[in-house]
mmCIF file of C-alpha atoms and ligand atoms in Angstrom:
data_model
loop_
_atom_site.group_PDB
_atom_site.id
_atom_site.type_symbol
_atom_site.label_atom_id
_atom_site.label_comp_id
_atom_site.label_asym_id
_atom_site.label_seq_id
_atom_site.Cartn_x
_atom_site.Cartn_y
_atom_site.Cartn_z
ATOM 1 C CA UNK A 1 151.690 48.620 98.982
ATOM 2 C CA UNK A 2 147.888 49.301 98.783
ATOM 3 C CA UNK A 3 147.233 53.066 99.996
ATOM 4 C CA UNK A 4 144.786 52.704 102.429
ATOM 5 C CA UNK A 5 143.788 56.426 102.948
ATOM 6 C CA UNK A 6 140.332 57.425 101.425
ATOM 7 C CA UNK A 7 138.957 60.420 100.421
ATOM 8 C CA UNK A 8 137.218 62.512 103.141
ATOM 9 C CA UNK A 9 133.982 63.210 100.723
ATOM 10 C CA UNK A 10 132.842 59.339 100.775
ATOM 11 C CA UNK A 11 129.931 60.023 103.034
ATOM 12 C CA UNK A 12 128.667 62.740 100.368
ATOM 13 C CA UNK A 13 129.053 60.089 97.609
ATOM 14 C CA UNK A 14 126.917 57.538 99.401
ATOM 15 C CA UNK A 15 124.394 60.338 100.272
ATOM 16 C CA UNK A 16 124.108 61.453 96.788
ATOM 17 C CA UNK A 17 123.869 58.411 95.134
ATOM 18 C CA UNK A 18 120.561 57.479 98.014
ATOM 19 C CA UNK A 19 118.912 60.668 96.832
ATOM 20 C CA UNK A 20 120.191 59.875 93.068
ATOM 21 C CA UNK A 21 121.776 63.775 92.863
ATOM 22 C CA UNK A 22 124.656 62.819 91.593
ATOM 23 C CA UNK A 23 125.634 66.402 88.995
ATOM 24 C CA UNK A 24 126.960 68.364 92.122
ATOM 25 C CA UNK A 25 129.697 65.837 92.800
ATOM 26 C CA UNK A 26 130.029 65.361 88.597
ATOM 27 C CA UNK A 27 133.295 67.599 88.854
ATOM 28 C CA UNK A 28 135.015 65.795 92.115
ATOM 29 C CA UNK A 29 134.184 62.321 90.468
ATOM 30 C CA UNK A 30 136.550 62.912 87.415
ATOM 31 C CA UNK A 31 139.306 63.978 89.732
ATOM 32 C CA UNK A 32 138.985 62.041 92.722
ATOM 33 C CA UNK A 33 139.791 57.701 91.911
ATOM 34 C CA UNK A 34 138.665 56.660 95.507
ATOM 35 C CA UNK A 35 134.977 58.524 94.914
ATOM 36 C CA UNK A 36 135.010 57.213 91.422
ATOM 37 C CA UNK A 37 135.509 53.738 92.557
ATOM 38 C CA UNK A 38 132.551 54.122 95.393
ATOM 39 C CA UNK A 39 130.281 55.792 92.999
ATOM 40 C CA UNK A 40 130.515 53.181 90.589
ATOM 41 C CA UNK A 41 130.691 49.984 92.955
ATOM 42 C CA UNK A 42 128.104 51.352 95.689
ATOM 43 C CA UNK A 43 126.055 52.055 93.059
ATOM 44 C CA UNK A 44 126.348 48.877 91.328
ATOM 45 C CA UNK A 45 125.582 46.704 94.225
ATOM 46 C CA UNK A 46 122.568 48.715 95.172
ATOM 47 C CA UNK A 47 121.060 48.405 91.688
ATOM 48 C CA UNK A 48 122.117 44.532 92.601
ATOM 49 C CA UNK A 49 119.652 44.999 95.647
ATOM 50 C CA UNK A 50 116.847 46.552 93.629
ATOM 51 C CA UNK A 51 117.032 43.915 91.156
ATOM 52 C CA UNK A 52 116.225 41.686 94.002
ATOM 53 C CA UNK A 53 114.093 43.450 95.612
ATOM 54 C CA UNK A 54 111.998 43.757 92.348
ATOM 55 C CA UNK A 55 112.305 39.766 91.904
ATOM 56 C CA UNK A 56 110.464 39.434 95.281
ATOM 57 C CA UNK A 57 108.073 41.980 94.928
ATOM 58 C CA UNK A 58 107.102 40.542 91.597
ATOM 59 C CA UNK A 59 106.310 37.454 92.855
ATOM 60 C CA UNK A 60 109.575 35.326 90.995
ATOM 61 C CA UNK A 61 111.261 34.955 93.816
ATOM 62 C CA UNK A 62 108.836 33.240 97.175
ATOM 63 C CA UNK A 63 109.646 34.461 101.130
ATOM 64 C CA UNK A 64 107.444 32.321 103.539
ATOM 65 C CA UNK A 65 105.614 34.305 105.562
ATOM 66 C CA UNK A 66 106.517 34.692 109.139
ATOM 67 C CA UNK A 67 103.646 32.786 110.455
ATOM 68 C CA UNK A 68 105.010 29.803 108.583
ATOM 69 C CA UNK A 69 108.708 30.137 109.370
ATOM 70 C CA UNK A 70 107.397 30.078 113.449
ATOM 71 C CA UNK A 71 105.481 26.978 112.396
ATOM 72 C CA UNK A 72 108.162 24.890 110.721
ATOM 73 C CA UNK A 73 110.150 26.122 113.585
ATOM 74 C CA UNK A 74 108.019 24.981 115.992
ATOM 75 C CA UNK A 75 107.256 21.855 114.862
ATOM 76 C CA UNK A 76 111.283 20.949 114.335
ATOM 77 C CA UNK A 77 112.214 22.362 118.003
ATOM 78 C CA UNK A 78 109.309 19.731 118.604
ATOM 79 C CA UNK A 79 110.883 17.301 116.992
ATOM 80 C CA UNK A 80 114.453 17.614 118.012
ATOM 81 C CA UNK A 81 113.145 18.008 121.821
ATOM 82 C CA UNK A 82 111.734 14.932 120.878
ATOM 83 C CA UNK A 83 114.858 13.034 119.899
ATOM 84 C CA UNK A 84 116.497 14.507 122.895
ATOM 85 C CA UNK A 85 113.898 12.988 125.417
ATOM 86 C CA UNK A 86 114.474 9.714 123.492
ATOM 87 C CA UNK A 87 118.135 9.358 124.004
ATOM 88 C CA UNK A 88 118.550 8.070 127.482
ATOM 89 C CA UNK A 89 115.578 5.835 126.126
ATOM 90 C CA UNK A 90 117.663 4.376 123.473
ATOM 91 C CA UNK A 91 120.594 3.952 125.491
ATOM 92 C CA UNK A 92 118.950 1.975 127.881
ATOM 93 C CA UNK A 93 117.309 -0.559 124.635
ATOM 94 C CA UNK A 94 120.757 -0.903 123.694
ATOM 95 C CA UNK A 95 122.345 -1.578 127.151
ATOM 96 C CA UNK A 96 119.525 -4.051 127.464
ATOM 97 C CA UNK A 97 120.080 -5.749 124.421
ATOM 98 C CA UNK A 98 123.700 -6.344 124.976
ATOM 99 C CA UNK A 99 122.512 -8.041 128.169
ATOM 100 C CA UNK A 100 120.254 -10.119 127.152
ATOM 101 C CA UNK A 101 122.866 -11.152 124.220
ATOM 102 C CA UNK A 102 125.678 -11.515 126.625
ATOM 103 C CA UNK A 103 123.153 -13.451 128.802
ATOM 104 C CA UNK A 104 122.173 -16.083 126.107
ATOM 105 C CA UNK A 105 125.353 -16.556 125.708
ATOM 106 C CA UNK A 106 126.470 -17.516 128.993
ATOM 107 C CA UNK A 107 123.395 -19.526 128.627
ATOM 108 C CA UNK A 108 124.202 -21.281 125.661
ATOM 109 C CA UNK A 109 127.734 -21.873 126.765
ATOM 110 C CA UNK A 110 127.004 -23.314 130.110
ATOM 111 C CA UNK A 111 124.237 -25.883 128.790
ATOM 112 C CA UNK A 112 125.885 -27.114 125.936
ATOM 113 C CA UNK A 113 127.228 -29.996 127.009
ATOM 114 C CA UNK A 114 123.839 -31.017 127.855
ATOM 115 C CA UNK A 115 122.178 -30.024 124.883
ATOM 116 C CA UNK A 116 124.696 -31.672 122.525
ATOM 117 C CA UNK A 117 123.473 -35.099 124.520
ATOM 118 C CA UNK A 118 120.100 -34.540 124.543
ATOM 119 C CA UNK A 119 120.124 -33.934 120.473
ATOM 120 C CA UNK A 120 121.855 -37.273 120.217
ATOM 121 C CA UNK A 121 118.438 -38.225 121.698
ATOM 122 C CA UNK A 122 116.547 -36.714 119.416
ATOM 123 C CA UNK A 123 115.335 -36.936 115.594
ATOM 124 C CA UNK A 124 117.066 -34.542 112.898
ATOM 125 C CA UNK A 125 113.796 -33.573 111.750
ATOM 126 C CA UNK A 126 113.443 -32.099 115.662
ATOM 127 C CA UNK A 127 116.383 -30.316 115.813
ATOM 128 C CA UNK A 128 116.057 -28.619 112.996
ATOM 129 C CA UNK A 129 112.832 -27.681 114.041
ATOM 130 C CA UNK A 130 114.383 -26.500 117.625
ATOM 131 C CA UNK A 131 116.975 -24.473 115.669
ATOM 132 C CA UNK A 132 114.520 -22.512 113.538
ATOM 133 C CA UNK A 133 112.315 -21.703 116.337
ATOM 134 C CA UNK A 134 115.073 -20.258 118.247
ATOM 135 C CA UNK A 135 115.886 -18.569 115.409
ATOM 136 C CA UNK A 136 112.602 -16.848 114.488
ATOM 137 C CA UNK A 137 112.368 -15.740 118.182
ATOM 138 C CA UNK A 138 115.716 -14.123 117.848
ATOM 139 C CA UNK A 139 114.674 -12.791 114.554
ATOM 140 C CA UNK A 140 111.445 -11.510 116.077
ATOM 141 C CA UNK A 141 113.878 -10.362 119.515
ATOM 142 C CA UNK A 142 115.970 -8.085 117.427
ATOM 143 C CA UNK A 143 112.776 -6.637 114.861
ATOM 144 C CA UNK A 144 110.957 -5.384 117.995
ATOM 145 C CA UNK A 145 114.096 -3.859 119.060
ATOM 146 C CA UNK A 146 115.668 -1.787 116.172
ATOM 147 C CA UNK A 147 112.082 -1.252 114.253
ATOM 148 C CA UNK A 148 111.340 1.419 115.870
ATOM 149 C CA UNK A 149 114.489 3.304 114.331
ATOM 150 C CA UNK B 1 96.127 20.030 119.446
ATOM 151 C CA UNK B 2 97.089 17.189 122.498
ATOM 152 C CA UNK B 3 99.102 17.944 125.698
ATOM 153 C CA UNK B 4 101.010 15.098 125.236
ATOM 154 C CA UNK B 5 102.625 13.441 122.147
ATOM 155 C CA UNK B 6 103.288 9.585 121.514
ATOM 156 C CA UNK B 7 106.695 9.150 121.023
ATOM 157 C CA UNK B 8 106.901 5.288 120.376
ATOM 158 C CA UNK B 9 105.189 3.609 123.125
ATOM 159 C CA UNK B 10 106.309 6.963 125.494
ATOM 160 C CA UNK B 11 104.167 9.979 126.409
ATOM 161 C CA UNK B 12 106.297 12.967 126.725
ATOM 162 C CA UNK B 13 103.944 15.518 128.341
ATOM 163 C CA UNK B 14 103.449 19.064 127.154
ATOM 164 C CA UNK B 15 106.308 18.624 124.442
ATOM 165 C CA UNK B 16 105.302 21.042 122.314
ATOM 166 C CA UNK B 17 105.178 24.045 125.051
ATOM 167 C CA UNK B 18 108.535 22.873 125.890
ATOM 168 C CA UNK B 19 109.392 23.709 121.965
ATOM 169 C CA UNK B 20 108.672 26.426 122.064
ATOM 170 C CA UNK B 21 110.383 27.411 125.316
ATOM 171 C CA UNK B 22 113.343 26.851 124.032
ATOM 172 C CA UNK B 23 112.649 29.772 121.235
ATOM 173 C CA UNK B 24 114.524 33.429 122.618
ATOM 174 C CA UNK B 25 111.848 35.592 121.468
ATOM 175 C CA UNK B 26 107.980 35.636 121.519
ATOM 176 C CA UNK B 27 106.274 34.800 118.384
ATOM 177 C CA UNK B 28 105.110 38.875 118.311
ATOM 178 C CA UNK B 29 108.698 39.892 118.400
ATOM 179 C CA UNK B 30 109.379 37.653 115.670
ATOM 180 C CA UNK B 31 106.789 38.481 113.289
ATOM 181 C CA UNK B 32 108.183 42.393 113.596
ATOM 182 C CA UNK B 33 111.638 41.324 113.454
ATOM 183 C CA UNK B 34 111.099 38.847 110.455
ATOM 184 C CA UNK B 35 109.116 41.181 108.460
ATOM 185 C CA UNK B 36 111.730 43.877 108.645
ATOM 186 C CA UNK B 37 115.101 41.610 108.085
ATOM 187 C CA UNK B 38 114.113 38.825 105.863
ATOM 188 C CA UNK B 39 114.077 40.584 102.398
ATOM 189 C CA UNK B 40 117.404 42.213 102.725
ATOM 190 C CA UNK B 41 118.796 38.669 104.227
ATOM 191 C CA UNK B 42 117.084 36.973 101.204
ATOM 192 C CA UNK B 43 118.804 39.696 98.778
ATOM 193 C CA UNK B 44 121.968 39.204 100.680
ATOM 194 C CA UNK B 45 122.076 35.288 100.538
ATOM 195 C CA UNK B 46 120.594 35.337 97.054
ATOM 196 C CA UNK B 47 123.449 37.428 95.897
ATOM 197 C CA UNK B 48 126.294 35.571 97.602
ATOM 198 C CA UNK B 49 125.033 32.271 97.320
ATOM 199 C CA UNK B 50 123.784 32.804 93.269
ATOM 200 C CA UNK B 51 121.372 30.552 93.894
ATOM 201 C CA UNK B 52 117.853 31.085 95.093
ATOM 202 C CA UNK B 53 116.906 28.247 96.226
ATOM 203 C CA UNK B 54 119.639 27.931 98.302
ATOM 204 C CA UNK B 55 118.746 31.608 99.720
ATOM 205 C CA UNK B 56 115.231 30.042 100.543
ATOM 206 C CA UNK B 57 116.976 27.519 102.712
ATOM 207 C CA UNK B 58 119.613 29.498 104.504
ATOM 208 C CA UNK B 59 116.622 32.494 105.047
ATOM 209 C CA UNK B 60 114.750 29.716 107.123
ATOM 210 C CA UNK B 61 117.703 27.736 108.680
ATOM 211 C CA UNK B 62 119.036 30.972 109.399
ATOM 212 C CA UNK B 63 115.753 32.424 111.370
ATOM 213 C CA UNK B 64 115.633 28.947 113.256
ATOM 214 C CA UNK B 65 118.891 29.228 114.357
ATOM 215 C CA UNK B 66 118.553 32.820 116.029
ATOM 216 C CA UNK B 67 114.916 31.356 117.826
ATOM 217 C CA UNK B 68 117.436 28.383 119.665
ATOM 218 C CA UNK B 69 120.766 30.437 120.621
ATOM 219 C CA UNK B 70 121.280 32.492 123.123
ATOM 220 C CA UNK B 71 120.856 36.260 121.991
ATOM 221 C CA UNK B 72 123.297 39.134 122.295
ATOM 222 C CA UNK B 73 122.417 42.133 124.249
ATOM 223 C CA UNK B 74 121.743 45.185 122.263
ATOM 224 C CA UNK B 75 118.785 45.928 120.095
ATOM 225 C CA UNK B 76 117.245 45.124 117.050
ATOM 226 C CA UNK B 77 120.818 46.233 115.154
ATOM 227 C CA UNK B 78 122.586 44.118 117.138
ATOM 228 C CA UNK B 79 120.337 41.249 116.417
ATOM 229 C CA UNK B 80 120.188 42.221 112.791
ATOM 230 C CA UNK B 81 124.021 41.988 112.795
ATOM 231 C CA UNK B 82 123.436 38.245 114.646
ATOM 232 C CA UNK B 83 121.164 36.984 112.546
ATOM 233 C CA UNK B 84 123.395 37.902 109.188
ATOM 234 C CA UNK B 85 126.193 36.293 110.962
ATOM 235 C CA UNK B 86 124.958 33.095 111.240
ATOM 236 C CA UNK B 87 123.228 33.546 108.004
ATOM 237 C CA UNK B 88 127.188 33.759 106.800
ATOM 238 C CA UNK B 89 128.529 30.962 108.786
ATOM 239 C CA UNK B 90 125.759 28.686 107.088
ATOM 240 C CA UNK B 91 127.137 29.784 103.356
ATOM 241 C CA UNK B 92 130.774 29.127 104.953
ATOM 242 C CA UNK B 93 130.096 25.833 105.553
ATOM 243 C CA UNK B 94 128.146 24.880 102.995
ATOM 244 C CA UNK B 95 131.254 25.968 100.610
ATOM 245 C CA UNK B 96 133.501 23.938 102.793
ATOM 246 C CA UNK B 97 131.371 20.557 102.585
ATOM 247 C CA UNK B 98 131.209 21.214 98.893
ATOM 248 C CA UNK B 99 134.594 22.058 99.048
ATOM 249 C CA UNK B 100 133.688 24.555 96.140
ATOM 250 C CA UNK B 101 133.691 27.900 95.188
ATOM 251 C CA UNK B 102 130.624 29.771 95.359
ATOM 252 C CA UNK B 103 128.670 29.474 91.796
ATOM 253 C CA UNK B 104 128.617 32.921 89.214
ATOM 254 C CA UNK B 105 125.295 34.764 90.158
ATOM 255 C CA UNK B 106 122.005 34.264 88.701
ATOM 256 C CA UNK B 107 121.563 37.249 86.657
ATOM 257 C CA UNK B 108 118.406 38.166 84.760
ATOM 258 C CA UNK B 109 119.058 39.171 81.249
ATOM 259 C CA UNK B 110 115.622 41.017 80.485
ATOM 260 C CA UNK B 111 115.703 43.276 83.687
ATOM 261 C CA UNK B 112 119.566 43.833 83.249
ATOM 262 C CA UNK B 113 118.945 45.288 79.722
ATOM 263 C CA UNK B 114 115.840 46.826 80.780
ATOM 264 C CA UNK B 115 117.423 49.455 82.600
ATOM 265 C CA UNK B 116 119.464 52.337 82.490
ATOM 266 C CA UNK B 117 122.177 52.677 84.716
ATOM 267 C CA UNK B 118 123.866 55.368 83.056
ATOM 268 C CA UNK B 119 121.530 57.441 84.062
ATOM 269 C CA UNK B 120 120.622 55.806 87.378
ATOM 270 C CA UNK B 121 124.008 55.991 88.727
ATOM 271 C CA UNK B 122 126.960 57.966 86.417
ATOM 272 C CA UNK B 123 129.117 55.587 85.346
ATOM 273 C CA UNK B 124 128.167 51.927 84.958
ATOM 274 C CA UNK B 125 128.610 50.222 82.091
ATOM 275 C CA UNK B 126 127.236 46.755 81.993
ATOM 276 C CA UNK B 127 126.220 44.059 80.085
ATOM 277 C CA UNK B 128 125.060 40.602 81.732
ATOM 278 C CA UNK B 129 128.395 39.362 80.934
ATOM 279 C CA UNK B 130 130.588 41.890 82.851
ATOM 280 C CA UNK B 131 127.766 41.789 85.216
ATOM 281 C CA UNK B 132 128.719 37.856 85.976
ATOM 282 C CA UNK B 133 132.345 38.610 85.055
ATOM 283 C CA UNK B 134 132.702 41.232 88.237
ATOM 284 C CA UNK B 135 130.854 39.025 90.685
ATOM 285 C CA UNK B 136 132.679 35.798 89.931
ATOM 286 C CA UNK B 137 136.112 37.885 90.108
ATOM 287 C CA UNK B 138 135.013 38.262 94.059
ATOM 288 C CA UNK B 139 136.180 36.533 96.780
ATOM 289 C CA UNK B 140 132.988 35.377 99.015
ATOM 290 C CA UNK B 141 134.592 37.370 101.401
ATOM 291 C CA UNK B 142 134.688 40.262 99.275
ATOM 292 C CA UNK B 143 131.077 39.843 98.792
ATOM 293 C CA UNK B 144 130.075 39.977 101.808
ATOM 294 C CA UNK B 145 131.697 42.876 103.013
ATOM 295 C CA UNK B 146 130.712 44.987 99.865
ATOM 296 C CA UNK B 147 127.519 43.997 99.915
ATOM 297 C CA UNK B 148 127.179 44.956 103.478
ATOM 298 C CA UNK B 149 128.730 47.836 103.449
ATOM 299 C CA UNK B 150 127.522 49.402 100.552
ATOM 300 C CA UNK B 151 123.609 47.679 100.791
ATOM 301 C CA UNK B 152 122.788 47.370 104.043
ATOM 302 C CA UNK B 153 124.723 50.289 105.375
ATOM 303 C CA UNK B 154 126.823 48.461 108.048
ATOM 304 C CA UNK B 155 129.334 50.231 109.961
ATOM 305 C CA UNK B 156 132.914 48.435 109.918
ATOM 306 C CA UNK B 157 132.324 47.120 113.436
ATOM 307 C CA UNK B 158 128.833 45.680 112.041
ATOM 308 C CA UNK B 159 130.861 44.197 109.089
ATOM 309 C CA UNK B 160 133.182 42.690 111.549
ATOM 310 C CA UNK B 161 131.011 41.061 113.614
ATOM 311 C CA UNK B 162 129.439 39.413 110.520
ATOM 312 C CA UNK B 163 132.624 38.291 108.882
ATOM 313 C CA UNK B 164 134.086 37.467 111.977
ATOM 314 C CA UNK B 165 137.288 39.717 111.375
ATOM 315 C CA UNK B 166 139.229 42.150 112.960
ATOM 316 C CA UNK B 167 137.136 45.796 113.069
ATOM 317 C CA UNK B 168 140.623 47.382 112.595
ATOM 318 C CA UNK B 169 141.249 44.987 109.042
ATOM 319 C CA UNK B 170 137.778 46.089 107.666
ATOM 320 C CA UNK B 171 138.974 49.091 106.255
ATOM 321 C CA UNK B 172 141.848 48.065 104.130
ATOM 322 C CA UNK B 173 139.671 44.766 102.871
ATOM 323 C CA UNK B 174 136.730 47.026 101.754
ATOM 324 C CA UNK B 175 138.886 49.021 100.185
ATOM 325 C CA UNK B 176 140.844 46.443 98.157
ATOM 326 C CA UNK B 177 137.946 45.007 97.377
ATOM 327 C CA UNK B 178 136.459 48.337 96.042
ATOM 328 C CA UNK B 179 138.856 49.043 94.251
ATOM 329 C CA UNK B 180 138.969 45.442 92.639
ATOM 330 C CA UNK B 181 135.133 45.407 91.350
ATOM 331 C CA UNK B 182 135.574 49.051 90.377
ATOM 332 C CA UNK B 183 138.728 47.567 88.037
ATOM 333 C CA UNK B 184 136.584 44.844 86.745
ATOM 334 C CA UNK B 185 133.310 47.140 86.035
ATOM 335 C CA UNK B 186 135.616 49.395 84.553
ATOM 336 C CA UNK B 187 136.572 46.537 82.580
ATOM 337 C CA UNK B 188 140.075 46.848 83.945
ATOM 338 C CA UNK B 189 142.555 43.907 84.995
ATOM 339 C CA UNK B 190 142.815 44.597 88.409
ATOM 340 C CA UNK B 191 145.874 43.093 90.181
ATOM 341 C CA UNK B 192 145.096 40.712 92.953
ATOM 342 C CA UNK B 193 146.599 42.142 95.885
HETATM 343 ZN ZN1 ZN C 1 136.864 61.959 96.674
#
C-alpha cells in the first residue's frame, strides 16, 4: 500500500530549488525520502525545460510567430466555412444526379420496345455510332458532375 | 483582398469575415496570449511527444482549436489550463490511431554533457542514457502530470482539468509517479505500483 502522506516542507523544496539555494535544506534532504525524491525529480524536469527552452532560444528548434499561426488559422476557418456552405450544394448535385439516372432509366425502359425495332431498321455501322454518342454524353454527364471534387 | 470568394461556380459573400467570426478571441488577445503560452506548450509537447516536429504540429493544431471552441470562463489561467488540455487530448489520440506507445525522448548529447547538474540541483546523476532510460520508464500519463506539476507549476485541480482526472486522485498519481522517476534517476528498480 503506497503511503500517500508527504512531507509538510515540499513547498520549501520547490522554492529553493527556483532560487537554486539548495545548502539550507542540505541536512533535511538526507533524512527526509519524500523531499529527496522532489528535489531530485522537480529538479530534473526543470533542467528538462531549460534544455528546451535553450533549443528555442538558439534557434534549433522553430515557433511560428503569432501573426502566422492567426493566418493559417484564418485561412483554414476559411476554408472549412467553405466546405460547410458547399454541403447542401453537393447534396442537391447528388440528389439531382440520381434523378436524372433514375429518369433515363424509366426512359430507356419504356422506349425499348421501340428502339429495338427501329435498330432492325437501321445499319450496324449506325448503331454503333448511336451507342457511342450516348455514351460520350454520359461520359461527359458524369465528368461535369464529380470534377469538381 | 475580395469580399466574395469563388467557390466553384458559387459566390459565397464576405466568407472570410465570417472566418474569422467564428474565432473566440480578437487577433490582439491572441497575439498576448500566444506569446506568453506557446514556448512552455512547445516544451511540454516536445517533451511528451519526443518528437519535435510533432510538437510543431500539435502547438498549431492546438492554438486553432482554442480560436473555434467555445471558451471557459475564468482568465488567462483558466485558458492556459484549456489550451494544454486540448493540447493533451491531441497527443491522446494520436497514440491511439498509432496504437503505440509514445517514442523515448529526443535528448541532446552535447548540451546533456555540457552541464552540471550536480551543482545545479544536489543530486542528479545523469548520463544521456539514464536520461532516456527514466523518461521511457513513464507512463504518458505520468508525464504529463510531472511535467505539469513540477514545470509549469499547476495546482492539482489545474492538473486535473488537463488530464481529465479526478482532482482528489492527483495526489496519490503524482506521488507514485515521483517516487517512480526518483527510483529510476537514482538508478533504482522501482516497483510498478
Ligand atoms: Zn521533507
Amino acid at each position: 500500500m503506497l503511503n500517500n502522506n508527504t512531507c509538510p516542507r515540499e513547498q520549501e523544496v520547490l522554492d529553493a530549488l527556483q532560487s537554486g539555494r539548495m545548502e539550507p535544506l542540505r541536512e533535511h534532504l538526507t533524512a527526509c525520502t519524500d523531499c529527496a525524491d522532489l528535489a531530485l525529480v522537480a529538479g530534473f524536469l526543470r533542467n528538462e525545460s531549460e534544455i528546451v527552452q535553450e533549443e528555442l532560444s538558439r534557434g534549433n528548434a522553430h515557433l511560428p510567430s503569432a501573426s502566422f499561426v492567426w493566418w493559417k488559422s484564418k485561412l483554414r476557418a476559411k476554408r472549412e466555412t467553405q466546405e460547410q456552405a458547399m454541403v447542401p450544394l453537393r447534396i442537391a448535385e447528388k440528389a439531382a444526379l440520381g434523378a436524372g439516372g433514375l429518369a433515363a432509366a424509366a426512359t430507356a425502359w419504356w422506349f425499348w420496345p421501340s428502339a429495338t425495332q427501329a435498330t432492325a431498321l437501321l445499319s450496324p455501322s449506325m448503331v454503333l455510332l448511336a451507342g457511342t454518342a450516348a455514351v460520350c454524353v454520359m461520359g461527359f454527364a458524369l465528368y461535369a458532375v464529380f470534377a469538381k471534387e | 483582398m475580395s469580399d466574395f470568394v469563388t467557390t466553384g461556380n458559387v459566390f459565397v459573400p464576405a466568407l472570410e469575415q465570417a472566418a474569422e467570426e467564428t474565432f473566440q478571441m480578437d487577433e490582439a488577445r491572441f497575439h498576448a496570449f500566444y506569446e506568453r503560452t506557446s514556448r512552455p506548450l512547445w516544451a511540454y509537447l516536445s517533451r511528451l511527444t519526443g518528437d519535435r516536429t510533432a510538437a510543431d504540429d500539435l502547438v498549431q493544431e492546438s492554438f486553432y482549436r482554442l480560436l473555434r471552441v467555445k471558451l471557459p470562463d475564468g482568465g488567462d489561467a483558466m485558458l492556459k489550463s484549456y489550451l494544454f488540455r486540448i493540447a493533451t487530448n491531441l497527443v491522446r489520440d494520436e497514440w491511439r490511431k498509432r496504437k503505440t506507445q509514445p517514442p523515448a525522448l529526443e535528448l541532446e548529447p552535447e548540451r546533456i554533457e555540457g552541464r552540471n547538474p550536480e551543482s545545479r540541483h544536489g543530486e542528479q546523476h545523469e548520463s544521456r542514457a539514464v536520461l532516456e532510460h527514466a523518461m521511457q520508464s513513464l507512463k504518458p500519463r505520468e508525464r504529463e502530470m510531472l511535467w505539469l506539476a513540477y514545470v509549469e507549476g499547476s495546482s492539482h485541480q489545474e492538473i486535473s482539468q488537463v488530464c481529465g482526472l479526478k482532482t482528489a486522485s492527483i495526489r496519490p498519481l503524482l506521488l507514485r509517479a515521483r517516487r517512480k522517476l526518483a527510483g529510476v534517476l537514482r538508478g533504482k528498480k522501482v516497483a510498478h505500483a
